[in-house]
Coordinates of C-alpha atoms in Angstrom, one line a residue:
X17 CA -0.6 -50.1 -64.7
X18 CA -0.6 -51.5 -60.9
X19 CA 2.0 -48.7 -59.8
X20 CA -0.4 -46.0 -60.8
X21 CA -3.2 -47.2 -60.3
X22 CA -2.5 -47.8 -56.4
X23 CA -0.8 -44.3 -55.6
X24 CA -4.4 -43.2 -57.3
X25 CA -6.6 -45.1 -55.1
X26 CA -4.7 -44.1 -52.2
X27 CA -5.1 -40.1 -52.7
X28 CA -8.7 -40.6 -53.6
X29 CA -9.3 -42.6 -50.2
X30 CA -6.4 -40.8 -47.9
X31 CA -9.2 -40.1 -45.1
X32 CA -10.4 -43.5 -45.1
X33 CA -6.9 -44.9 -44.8
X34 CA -5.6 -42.1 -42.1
X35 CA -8.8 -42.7 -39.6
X36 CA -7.6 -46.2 -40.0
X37 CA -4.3 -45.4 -38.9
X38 CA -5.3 -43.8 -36.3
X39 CA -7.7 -45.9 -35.2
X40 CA -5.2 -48.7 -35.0
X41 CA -2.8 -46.2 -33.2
X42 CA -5.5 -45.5 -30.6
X43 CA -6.3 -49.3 -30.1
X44 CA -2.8 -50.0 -30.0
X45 CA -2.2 -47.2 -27.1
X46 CA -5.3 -48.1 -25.1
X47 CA -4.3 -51.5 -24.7
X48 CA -0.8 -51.1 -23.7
X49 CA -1.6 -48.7 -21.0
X50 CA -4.8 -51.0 -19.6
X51 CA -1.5 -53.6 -19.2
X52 CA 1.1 -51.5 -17.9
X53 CA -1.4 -49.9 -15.1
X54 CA -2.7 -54.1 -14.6
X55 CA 1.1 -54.6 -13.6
X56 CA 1.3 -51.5 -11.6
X57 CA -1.6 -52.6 -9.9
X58 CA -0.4 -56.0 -9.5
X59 CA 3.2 -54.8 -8.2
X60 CA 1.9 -52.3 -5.6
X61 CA -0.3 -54.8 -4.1
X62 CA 2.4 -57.8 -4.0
X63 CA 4.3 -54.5 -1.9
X64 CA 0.9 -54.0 0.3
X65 CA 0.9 -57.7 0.9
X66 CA 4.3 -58.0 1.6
X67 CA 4.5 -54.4 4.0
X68 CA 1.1 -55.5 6.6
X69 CA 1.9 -59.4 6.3
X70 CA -1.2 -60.6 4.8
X71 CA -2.1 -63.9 5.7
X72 CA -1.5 -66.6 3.8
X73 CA -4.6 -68.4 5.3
X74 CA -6.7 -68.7 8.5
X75 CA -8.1 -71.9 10.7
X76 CA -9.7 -72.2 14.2
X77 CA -9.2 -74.6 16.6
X78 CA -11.8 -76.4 19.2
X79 CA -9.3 -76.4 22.0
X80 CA -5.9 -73.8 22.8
X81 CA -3.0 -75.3 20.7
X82 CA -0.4 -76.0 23.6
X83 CA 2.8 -74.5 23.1
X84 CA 4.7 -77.3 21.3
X85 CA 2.2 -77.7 18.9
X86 CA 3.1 -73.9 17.9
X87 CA 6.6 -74.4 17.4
X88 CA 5.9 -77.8 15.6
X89 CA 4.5 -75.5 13.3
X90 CA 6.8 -72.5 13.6
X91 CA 9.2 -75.1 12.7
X92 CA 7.6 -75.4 9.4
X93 CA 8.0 -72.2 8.2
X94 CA 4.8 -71.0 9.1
X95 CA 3.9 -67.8 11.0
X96 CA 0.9 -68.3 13.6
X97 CA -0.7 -65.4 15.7
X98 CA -3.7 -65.4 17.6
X99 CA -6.7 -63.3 16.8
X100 CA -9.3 -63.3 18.7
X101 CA -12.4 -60.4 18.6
X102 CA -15.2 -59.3 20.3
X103 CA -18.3 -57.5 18.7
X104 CA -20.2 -54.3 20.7
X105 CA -23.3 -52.8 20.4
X106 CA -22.4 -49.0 19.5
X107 CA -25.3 -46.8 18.7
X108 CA -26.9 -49.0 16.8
X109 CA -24.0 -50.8 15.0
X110 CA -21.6 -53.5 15.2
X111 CA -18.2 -53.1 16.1
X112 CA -15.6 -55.9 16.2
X113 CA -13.1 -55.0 18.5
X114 CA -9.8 -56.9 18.0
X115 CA -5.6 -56.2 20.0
X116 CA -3.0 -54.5 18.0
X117 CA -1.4 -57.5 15.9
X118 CA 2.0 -57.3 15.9
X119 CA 2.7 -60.1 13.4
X120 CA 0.2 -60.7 10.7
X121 CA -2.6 -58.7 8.9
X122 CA -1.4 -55.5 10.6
X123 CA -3.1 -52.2 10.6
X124 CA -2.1 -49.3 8.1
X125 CA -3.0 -46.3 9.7
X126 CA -4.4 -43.8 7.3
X127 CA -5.5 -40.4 9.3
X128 CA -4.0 -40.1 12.6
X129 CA -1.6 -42.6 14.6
X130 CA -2.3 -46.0 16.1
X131 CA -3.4 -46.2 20.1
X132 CA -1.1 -46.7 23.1
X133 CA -3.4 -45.6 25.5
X134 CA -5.8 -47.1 28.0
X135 CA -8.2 -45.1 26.4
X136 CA -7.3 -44.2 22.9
X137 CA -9.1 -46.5 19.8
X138 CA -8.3 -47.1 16.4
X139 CA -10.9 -47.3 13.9
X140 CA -11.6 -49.1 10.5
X141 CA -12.2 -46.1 7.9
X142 CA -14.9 -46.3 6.8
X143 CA -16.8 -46.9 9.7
X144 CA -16.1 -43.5 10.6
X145 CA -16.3 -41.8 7.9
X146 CA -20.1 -43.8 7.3
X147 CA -20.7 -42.6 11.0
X148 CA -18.8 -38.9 11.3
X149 CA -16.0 -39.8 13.1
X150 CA -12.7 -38.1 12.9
X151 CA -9.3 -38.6 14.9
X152 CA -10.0 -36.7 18.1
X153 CA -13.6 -37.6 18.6
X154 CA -14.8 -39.6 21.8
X155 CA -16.5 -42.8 21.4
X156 CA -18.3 -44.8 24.0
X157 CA -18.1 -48.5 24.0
X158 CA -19.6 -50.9 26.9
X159 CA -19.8 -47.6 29.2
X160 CA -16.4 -46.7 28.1
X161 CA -15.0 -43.6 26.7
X162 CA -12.3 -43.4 24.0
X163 CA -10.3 -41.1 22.1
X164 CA -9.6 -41.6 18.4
X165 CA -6.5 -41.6 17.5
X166 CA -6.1 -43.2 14.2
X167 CA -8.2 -44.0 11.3
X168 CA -7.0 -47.1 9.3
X169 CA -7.5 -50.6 7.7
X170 CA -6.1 -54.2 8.4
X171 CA -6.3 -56.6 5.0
X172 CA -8.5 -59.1 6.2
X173 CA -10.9 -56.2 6.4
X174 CA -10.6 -54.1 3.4
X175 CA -13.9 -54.7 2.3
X176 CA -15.5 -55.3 6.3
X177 CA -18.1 -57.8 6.2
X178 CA -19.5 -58.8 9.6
X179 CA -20.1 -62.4 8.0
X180 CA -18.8 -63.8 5.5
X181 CA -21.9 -64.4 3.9
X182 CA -23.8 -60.7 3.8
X183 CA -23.7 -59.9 0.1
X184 CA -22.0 -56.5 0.7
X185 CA -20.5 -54.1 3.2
X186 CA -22.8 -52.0 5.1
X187 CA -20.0 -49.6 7.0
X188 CA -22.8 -48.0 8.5
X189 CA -24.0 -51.0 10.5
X190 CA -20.6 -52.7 11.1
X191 CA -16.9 -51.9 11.5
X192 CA -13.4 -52.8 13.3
X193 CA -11.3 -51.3 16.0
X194 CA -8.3 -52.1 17.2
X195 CA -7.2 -51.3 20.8
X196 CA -4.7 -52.3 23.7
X197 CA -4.0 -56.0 24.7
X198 CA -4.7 -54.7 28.4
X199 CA -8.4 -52.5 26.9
X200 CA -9.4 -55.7 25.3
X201 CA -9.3 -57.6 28.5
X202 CA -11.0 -54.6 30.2
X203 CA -13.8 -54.5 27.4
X204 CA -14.5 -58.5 27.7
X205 CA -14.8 -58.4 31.7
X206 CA -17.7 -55.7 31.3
X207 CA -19.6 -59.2 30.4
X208 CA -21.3 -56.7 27.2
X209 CA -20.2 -58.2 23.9
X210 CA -22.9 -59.1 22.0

């Protein structure tokens, strides 16, 4: 009685039973790929980390760690470079101006190629796409002129908060650049960093 009674109930509800089915198969599919793009994601940004040497952490220090000091800790495994920034007033933003790293946290040029010049500049991307700027416009910082010549990013900056503690990124108001060790120095001896 079972055995026909089941095939019965079966043909009488197929379209119940096959939106199921599907249903399931739909579930089933969505949740696989939300996991296998999770561990693309995850992968390419181990690579990301690994290809612009993201720090691993950052500390300051009251007083110029001498020289020994460094290897002490060189010694340990640990990588150490100095970064050291300076903000500008440029029409009516913020911009932190920091030296081409050449160790940790380095830039990933996007649009363009990164500066060599004494007067070429590299800026954070969306900075100048919030302000208009485009590789091969001029841009005047502390009564200096510069060319842009790359648009890019550097990790500790992805989302560029001038403090830690603003609630959000304003890339209209604040952004980075990154110029020539020997620029820098030029920049700083104008005496007008904010």
């Amino acid at each position: 009685m079972l055995q026909r009674r089941l095939p019965r109930i079966f043909r009488r509800n197929i379209t119940s039973y096959l939106a199921l089915f599907l249903l399931v198969m739909l579930s089933t599919f969505f949740i696989i790929s939300m996991i296998a793009s999770a561990d693309t994601i995850t992968q390419r940004l181990a690579q990301y980390s690994e290809e612009v040497c993201v720090e691993d952490g950052e500390f300051s220090a009251y007083m110029p760690l001498e020289e020994s000091d460094v290897e002490e800790i060189e010694k340990e495994g640990f990588c150490l470079e100095e970064q050291f920034y300076t903000d500008y007033e440029v029409n009516d933003s913020t911009l932190r101006v920091f030296e081409i790293r050449e160790k940790i946290n380095l830039i990933t040029i996007t649009d363009g190629e990164l500066c060599r010049g004494s007067h070429e500049i590299c800026l954070e991307r969306q900075y100048a796409k919030a302000r208009g700027l485009s590789v091969g416009d001029d841009l005047s910082i502390a009564g200096q002129t510069f060319r842009i010549t790359g648009l890019g990013c550097v990790p500790d900056y992805e989302t560029p908060l001038e403090n830690l503690t603003d609630p959000s990124a304003d890339s209209q108001f604040f952004g980075i650049a990154v110029l020539t060790e020997e620029v820098v120095e030029t920049l700083r001896e104008t005496g007008e960093a904010r």
